CSV table of C-alpha atoms and ligand atoms in Angstrom, one decimal:
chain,number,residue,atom,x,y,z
A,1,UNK,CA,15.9,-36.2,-26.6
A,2,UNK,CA,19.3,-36.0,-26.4
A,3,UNK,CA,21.6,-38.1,-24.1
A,4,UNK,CA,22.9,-36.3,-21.4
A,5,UNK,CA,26.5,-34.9,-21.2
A,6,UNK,CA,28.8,-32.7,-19.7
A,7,UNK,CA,28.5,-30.4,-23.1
A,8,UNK,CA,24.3,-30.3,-22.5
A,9,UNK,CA,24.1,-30.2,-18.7
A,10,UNK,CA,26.4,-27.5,-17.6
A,11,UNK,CA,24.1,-25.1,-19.1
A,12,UNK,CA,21.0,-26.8,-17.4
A,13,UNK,CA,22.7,-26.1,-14.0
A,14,UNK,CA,23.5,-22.7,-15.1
A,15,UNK,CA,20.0,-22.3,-15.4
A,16,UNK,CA,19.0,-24.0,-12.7
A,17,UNK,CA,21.2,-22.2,-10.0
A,18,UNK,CA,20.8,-18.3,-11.6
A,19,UNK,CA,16.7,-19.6,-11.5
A,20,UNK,CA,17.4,-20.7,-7.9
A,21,UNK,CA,19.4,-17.4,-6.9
A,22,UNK,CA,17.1,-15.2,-8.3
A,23,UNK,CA,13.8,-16.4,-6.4
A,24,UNK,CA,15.9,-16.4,-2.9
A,25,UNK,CA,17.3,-13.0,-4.0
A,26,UNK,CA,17.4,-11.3,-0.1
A,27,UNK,CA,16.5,-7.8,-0.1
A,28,UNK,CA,18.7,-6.1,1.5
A,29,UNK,CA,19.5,-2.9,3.7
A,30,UNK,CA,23.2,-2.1,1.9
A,31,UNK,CA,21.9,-2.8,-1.5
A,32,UNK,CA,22.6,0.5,-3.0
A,33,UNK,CA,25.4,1.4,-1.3
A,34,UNK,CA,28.2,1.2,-3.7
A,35,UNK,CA,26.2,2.0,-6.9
A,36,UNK,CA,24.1,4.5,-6.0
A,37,UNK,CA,24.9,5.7,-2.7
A,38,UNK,CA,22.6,8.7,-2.8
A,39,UNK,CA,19.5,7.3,-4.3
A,40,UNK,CA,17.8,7.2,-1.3
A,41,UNK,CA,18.9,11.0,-0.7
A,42,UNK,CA,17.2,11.9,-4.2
A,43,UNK,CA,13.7,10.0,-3.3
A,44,UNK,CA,13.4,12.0,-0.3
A,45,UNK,CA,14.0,14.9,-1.5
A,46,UNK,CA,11.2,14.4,-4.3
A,47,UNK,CA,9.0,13.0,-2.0
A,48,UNK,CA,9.4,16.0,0.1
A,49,UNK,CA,8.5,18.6,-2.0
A,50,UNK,CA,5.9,17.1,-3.9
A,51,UNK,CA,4.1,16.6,-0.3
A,52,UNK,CA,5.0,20.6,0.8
A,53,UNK,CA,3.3,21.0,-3.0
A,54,UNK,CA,0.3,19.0,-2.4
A,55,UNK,CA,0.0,17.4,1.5
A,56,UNK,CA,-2.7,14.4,-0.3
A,57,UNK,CA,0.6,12.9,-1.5
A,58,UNK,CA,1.5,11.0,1.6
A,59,UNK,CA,-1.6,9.5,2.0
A,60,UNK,CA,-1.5,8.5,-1.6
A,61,UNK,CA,1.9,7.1,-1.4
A,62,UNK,CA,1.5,4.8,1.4
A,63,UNK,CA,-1.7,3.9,0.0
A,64,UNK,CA,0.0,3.1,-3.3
A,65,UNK,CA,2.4,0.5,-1.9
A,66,UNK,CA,0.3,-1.4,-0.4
A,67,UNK,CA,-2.3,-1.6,-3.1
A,68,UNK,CA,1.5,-2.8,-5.3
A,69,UNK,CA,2.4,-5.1,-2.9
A,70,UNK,CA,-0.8,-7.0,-2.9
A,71,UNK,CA,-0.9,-7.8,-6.3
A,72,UNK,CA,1.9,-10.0,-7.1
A,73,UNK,CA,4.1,-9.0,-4.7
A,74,UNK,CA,5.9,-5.3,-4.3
A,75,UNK,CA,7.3,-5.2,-7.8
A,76,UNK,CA,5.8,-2.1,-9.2
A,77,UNK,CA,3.2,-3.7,-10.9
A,78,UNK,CA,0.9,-0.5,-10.1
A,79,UNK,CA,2.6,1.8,-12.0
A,80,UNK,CA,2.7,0.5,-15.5
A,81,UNK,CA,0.3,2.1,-17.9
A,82,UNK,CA,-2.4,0.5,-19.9
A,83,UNK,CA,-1.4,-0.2,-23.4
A,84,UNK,CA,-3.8,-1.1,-26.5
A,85,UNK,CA,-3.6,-4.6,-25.5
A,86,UNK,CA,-3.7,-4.5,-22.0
A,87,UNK,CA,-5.5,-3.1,-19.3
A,88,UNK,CA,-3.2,-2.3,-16.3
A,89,UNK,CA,-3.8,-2.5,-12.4
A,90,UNK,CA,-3.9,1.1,-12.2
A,91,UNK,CA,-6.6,1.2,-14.2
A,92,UNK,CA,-8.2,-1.4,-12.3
A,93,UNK,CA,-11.6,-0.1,-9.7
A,94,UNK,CA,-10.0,0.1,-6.3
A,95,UNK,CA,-7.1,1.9,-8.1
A,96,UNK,CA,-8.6,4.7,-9.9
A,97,UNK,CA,-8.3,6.8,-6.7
A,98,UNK,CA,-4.6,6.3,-6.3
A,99,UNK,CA,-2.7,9.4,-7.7
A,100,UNK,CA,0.7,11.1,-7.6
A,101,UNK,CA,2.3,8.2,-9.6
A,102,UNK,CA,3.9,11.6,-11.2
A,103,UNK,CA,6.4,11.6,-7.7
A,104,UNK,CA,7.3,8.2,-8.4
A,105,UNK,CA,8.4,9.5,-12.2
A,106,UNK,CA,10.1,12.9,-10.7
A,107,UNK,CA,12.5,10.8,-8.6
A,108,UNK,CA,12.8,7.8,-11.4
A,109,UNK,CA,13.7,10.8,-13.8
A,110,UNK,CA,16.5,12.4,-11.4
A,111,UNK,CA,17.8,8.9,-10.7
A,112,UNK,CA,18.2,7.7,-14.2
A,113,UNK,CA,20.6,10.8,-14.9
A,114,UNK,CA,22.4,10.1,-11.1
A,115,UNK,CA,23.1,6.2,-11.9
A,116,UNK,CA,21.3,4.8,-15.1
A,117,UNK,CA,19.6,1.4,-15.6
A,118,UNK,CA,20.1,0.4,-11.4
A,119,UNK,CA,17.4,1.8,-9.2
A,120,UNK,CA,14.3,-0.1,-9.8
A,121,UNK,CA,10.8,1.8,-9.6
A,122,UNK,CA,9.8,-1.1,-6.6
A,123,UNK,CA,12.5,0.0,-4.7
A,124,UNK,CA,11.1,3.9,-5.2
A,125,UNK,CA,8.1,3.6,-3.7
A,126,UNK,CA,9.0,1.1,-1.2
A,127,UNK,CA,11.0,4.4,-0.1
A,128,UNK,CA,8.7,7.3,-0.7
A,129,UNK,CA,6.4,5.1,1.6
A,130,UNK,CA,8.7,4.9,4.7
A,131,UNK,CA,9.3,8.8,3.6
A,132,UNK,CA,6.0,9.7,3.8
A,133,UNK,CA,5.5,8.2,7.3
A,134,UNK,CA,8.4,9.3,8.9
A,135,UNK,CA,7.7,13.1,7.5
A,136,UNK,CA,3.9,12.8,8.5
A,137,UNK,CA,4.9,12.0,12.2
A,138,UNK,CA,5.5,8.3,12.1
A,139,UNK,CA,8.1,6.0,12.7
A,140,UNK,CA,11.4,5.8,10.5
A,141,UNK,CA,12.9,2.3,9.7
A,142,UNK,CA,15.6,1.1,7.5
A,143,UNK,CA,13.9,0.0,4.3
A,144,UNK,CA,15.6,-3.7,2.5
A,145,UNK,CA,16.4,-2.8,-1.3
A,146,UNK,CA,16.8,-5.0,-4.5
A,147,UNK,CA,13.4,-5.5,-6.0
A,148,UNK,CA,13.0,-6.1,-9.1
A,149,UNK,CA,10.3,-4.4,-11.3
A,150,UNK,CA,7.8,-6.9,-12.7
A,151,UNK,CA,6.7,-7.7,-16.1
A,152,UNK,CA,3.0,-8.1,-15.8
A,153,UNK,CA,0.4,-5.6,-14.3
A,154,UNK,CA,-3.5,-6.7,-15.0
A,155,UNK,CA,-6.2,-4.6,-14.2
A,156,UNK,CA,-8.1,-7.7,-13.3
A,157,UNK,CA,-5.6,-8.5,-10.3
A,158,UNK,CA,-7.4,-5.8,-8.3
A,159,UNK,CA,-10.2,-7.9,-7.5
A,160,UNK,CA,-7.7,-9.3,-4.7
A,161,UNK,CA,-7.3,-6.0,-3.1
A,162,UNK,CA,-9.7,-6.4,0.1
A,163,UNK,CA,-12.7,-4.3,-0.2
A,164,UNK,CA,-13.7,-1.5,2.6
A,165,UNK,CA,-17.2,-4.1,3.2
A,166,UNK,CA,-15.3,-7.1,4.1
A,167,UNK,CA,-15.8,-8.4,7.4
A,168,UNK,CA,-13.0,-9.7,9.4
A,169,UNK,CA,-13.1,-13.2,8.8
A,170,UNK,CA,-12.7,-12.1,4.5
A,171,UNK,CA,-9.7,-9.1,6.1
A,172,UNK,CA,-8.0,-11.9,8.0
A,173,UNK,CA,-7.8,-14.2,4.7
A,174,UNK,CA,-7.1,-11.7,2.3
A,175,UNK,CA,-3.6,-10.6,4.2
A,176,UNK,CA,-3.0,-14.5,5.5
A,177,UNK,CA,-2.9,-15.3,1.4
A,178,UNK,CA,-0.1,-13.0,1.5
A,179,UNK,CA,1.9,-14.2,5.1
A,180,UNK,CA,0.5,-11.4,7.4
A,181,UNK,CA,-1.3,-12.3,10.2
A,182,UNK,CA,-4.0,-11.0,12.3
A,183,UNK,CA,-1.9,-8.4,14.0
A,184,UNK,CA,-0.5,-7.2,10.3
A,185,UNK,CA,-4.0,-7.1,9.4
A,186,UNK,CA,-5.0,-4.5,12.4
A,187,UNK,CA,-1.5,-2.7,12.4
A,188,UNK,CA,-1.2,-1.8,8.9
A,189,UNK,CA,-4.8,-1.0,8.8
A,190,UNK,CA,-4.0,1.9,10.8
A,191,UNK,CA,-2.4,3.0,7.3
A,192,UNK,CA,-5.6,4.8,7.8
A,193,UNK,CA,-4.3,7.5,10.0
A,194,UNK,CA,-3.9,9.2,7.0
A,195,UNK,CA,-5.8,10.3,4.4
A,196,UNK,CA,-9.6,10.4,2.7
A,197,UNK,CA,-11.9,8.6,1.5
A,198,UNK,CA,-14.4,9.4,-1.1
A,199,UNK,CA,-18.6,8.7,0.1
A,200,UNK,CA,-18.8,5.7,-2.7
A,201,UNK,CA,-16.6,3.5,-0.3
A,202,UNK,CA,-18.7,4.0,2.7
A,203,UNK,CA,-22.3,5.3,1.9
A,204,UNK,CA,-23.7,2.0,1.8
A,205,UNK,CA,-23.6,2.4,6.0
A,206,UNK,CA,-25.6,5.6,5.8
A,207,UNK,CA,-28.7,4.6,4.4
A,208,UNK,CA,-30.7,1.3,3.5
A,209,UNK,CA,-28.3,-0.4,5.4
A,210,UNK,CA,-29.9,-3.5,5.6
A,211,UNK,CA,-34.0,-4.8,6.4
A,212,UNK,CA,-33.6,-4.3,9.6
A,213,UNK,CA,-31.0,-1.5,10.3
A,214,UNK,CA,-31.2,1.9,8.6
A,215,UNK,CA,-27.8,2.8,9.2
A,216,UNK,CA,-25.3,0.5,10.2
A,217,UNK,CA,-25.4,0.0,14.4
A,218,UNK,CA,-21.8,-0.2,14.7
A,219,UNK,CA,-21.5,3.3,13.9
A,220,UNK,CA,-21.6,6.3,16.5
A,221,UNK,CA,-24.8,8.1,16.0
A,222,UNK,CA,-23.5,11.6,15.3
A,223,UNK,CA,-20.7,9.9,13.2
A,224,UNK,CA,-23.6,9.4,11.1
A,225,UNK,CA,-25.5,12.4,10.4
A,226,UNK,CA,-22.0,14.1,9.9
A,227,UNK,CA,-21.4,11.5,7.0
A,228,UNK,CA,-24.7,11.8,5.7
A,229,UNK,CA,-24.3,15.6,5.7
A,230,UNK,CA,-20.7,15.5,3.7
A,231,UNK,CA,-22.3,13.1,0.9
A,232,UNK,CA,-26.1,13.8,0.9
A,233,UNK,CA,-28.1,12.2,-1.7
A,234,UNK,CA,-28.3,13.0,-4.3
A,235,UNK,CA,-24.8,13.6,-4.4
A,236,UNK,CA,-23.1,15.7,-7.4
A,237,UNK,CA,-19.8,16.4,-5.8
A,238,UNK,CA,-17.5,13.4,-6.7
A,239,UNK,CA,-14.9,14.8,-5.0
A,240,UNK,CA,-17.2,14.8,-1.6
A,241,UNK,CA,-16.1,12.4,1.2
A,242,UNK,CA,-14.5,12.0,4.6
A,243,UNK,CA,-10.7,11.7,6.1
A,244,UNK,CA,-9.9,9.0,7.4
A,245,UNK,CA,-9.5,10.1,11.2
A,246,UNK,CA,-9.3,13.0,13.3
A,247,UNK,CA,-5.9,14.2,12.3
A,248,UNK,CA,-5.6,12.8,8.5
A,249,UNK,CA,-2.4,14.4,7.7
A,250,UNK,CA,-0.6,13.3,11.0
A,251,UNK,CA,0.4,9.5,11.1
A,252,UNK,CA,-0.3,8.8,15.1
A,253,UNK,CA,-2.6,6.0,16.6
A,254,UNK,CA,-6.0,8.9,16.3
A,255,UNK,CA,-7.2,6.0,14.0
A,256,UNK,CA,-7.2,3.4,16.7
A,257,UNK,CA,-9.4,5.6,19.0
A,258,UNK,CA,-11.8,6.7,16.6
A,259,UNK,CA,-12.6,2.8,16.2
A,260,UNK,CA,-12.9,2.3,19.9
A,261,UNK,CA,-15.5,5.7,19.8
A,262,UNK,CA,-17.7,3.8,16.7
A,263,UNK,CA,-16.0,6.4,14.1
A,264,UNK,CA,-14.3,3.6,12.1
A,265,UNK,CA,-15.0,5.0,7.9
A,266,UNK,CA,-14.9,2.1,6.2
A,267,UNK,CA,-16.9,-1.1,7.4
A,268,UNK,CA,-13.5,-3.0,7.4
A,269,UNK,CA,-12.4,-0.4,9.4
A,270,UNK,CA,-14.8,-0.6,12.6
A,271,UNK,CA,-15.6,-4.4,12.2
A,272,UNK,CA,-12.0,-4.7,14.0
A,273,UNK,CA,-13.3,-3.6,17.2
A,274,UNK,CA,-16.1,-5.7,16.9
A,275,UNK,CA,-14.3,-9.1,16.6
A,276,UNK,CA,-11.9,-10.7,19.4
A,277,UNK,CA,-9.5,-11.7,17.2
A,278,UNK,CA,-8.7,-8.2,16.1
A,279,UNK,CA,-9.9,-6.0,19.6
A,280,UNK,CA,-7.4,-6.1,21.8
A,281,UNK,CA,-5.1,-5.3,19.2
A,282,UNK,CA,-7.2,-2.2,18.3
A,283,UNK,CA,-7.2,-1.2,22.6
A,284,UNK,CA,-3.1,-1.9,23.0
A,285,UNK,CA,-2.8,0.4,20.1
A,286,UNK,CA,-5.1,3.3,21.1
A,287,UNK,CA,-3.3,3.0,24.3
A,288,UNK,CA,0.2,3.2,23.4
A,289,UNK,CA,1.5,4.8,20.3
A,290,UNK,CA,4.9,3.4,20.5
A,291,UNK,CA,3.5,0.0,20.7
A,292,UNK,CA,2.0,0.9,17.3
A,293,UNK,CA,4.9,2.7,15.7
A,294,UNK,CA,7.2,-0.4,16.8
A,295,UNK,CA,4.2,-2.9,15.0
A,296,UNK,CA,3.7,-0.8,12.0
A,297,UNK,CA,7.5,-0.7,11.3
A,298,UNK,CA,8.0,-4.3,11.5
A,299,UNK,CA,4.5,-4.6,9.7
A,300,UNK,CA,5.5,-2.9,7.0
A,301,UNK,CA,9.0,-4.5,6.4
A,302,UNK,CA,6.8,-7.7,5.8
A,303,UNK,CA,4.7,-6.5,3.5
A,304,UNK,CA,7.8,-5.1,2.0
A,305,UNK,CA,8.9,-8.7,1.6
A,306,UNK,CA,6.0,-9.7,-0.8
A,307,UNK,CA,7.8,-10.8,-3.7
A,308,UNK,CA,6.6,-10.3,-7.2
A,309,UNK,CA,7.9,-12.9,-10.4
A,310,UNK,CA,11.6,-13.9,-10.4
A,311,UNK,CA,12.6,-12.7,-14.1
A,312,UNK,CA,11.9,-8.8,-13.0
A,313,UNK,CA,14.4,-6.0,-14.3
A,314,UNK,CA,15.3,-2.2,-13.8
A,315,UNK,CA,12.6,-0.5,-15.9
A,316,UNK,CA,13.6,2.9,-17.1
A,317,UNK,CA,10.6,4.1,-17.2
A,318,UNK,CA,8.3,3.1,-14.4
A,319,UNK,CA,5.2,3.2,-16.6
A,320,UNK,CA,6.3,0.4,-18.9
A,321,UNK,CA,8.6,-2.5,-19.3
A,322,UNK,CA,11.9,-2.1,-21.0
B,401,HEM,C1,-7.4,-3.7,5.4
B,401,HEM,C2,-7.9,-3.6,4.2
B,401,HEM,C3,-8.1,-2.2,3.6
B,401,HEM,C4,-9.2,-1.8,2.9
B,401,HEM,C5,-10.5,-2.5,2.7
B,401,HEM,C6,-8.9,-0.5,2.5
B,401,HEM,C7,-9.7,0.3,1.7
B,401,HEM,C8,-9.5,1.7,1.4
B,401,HEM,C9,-10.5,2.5,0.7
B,401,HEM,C10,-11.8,2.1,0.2
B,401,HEM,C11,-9.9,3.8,0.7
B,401,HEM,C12,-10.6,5.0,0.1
B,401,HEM,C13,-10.5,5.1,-1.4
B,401,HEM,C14,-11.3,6.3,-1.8
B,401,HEM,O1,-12.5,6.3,-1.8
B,401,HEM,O2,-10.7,7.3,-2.3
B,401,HEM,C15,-8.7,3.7,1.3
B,401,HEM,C16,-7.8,4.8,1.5
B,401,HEM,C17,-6.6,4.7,2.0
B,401,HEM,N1,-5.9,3.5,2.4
B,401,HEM,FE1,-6.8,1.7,2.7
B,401,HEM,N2,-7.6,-0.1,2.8
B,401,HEM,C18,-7.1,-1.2,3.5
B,401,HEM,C19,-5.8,-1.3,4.0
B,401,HEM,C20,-4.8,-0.3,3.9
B,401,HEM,C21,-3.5,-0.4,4.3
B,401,HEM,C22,-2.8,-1.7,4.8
B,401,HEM,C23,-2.9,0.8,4.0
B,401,HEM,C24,-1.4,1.2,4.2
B,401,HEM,C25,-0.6,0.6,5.1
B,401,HEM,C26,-3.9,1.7,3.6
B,401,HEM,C27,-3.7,3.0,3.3
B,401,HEM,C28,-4.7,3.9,2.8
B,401,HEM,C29,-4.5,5.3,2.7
B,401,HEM,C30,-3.3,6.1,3.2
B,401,HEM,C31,-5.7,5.8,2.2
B,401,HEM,C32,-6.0,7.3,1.9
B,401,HEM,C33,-5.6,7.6,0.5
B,401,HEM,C34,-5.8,9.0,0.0
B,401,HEM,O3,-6.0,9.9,0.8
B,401,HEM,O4,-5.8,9.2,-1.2
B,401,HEM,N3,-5.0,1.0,3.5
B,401,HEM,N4,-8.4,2.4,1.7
């Protein structure tokens, strides 16, 4: 090995210190600001219409970023398309029933034309997500910007994406893997204010539950036979399934009292009431809306924060790397 000199070690701390500045990178709320000061502008606009075109595209938004930030951090690891090589994360199980990546492309499209090569696809749906909230009913917050878009996307990742049987205990240490605690757990969960949910992720609860329950006991009796009725067996409507509370296209804290009322979809779902690490969590939201809006905002700025690999760039097209 060489000796060390000032020739050979000024690149090393070159390296060292753009290595260094990169992983501390801080989001951050005036990112865009001088180099694309309407970006945000364009994303809700697309994200508008889209939803006025189809109203499943909030749900599937919002949906979309979390299942991206879980999976090596929010770097738009979700949207990259399988190649011949490589199967991608949206290709993944849990992932086949995310949709409307095609918004996500509509707004990447206009902003490439608006100000090339600077607005990475991470930073798009971090957006579209707040978008779809705040137009849905929720509350509005000011998103942090400068993700980078990651290199890697592995449909074999999504086996780290809770599953809608976990109990709390497995719901607690999936999102504690990732710095969220208990009270992320239960607020973002009310993600689920939104939305449906096809009968394979919750028919297991209707029948043969287990040897000694037919149907699972923490569910409301009528809750049941109106499941069983939407995805009878056998079953040849894939499409067949359930929203995910009483107002599914209004984001408000409905979700939270259909829990309390044993009308929780998913096992994951109702097993927070059930627990007394999670409960009273599930009560103060059911009481108090703005309690939950003021959690899920500062919820989902965390989650925001997840960050992906440190040598990420601007993809121009959000369905492959550069
Ligand atoms: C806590 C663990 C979670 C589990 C186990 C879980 C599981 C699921 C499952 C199984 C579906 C239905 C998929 C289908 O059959 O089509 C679903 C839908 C959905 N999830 Fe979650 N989820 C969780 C957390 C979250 C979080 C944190 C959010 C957002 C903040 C979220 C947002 C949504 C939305 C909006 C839908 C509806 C999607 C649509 O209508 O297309 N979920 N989730």
């Amino acid at each position: 090995m060489a000796p060390l000199s000032a020739e050979n070690i000024f690149p090393i701390i070159f390296l060292l210190l753009t290595t260094f500045s990169v992983s501390k990178a801080e989001l951050h709320a005036h990112y865009y600001d001088q180099i694309c000061p309407q970006f945000e502008k364009i994303i809700s606009e697309t994200v508008l219409k889209a939803s006025k075109h189809d109203p499943k595209v909030p749900a599937r938004i919002l949906r979309m970023f979390f299942h991206d930030c879980f999976i090596r951090g929010c770097d738009a690891s979700i949207l990259m398309d399988s190649t011949a090589i490589n199967q991608a994360e949206k290709d993944g199980p849990p992932n086949i029933s995310v949709r409307s990546f095609y918004v996500i492309d509509e707004a990447k499209a206009k902003l490439e034309l608006a100000c090339p090569r600077t607005v990475s696809c991470a930073d798009i749906i971090s957006i579209s997500a707040r978008d779809v909230v705040a137009m849905s009913g929720g509350p509005y917050w000011n998103v942090l910007k400068g993700r980078k878009d990651g290199r890697v996307s592995k449909a074999s990742d999504t086996t780290n994406l809770p599953a809608p049987t976990f109990n709390v205990s497995q719901l607690i240490q999936s999102f504690a893997k990732r710095g969220l605690t208990v009270k992320d757990l239960v607020t973002l969960s009310g993600g689920h204010t939104l939305g449906f949910s096809h009968c394979s992720s919750f028919e297991a609860r209707l029948r043969n539950f287990s040897s000694l329950h037919d149907t699972d006991p923490s569910m409301n009796a009528e809750f049941v036979l109106d499941l069983r009725k939407k995805c009878p067996k056998p079953n040849h409507n894939h499409n067949a399934g359930q929203f995910l509370d009483s107002t599914a296209s209004v984001f408000d804290n409905d979700y939270y009292k259909q829990l309390l009322a044993g009308k929780g979809v998913f096992s994951s779902d109702q097993s927070l009431v059930g627990d007394h690490r999670t409960k009273s969590f599930v009560e103060a939201f059911a009481k108090d809306q703005g309690l939950f809006f003021k959690e899920f905002t500062a919820s989902m700025l965390k989650l925001g924060n997840l960050r992906g690999s440190t040598n990420g760039e601007v993809r121009l097209n959000c369905r492959m790397t550069n």
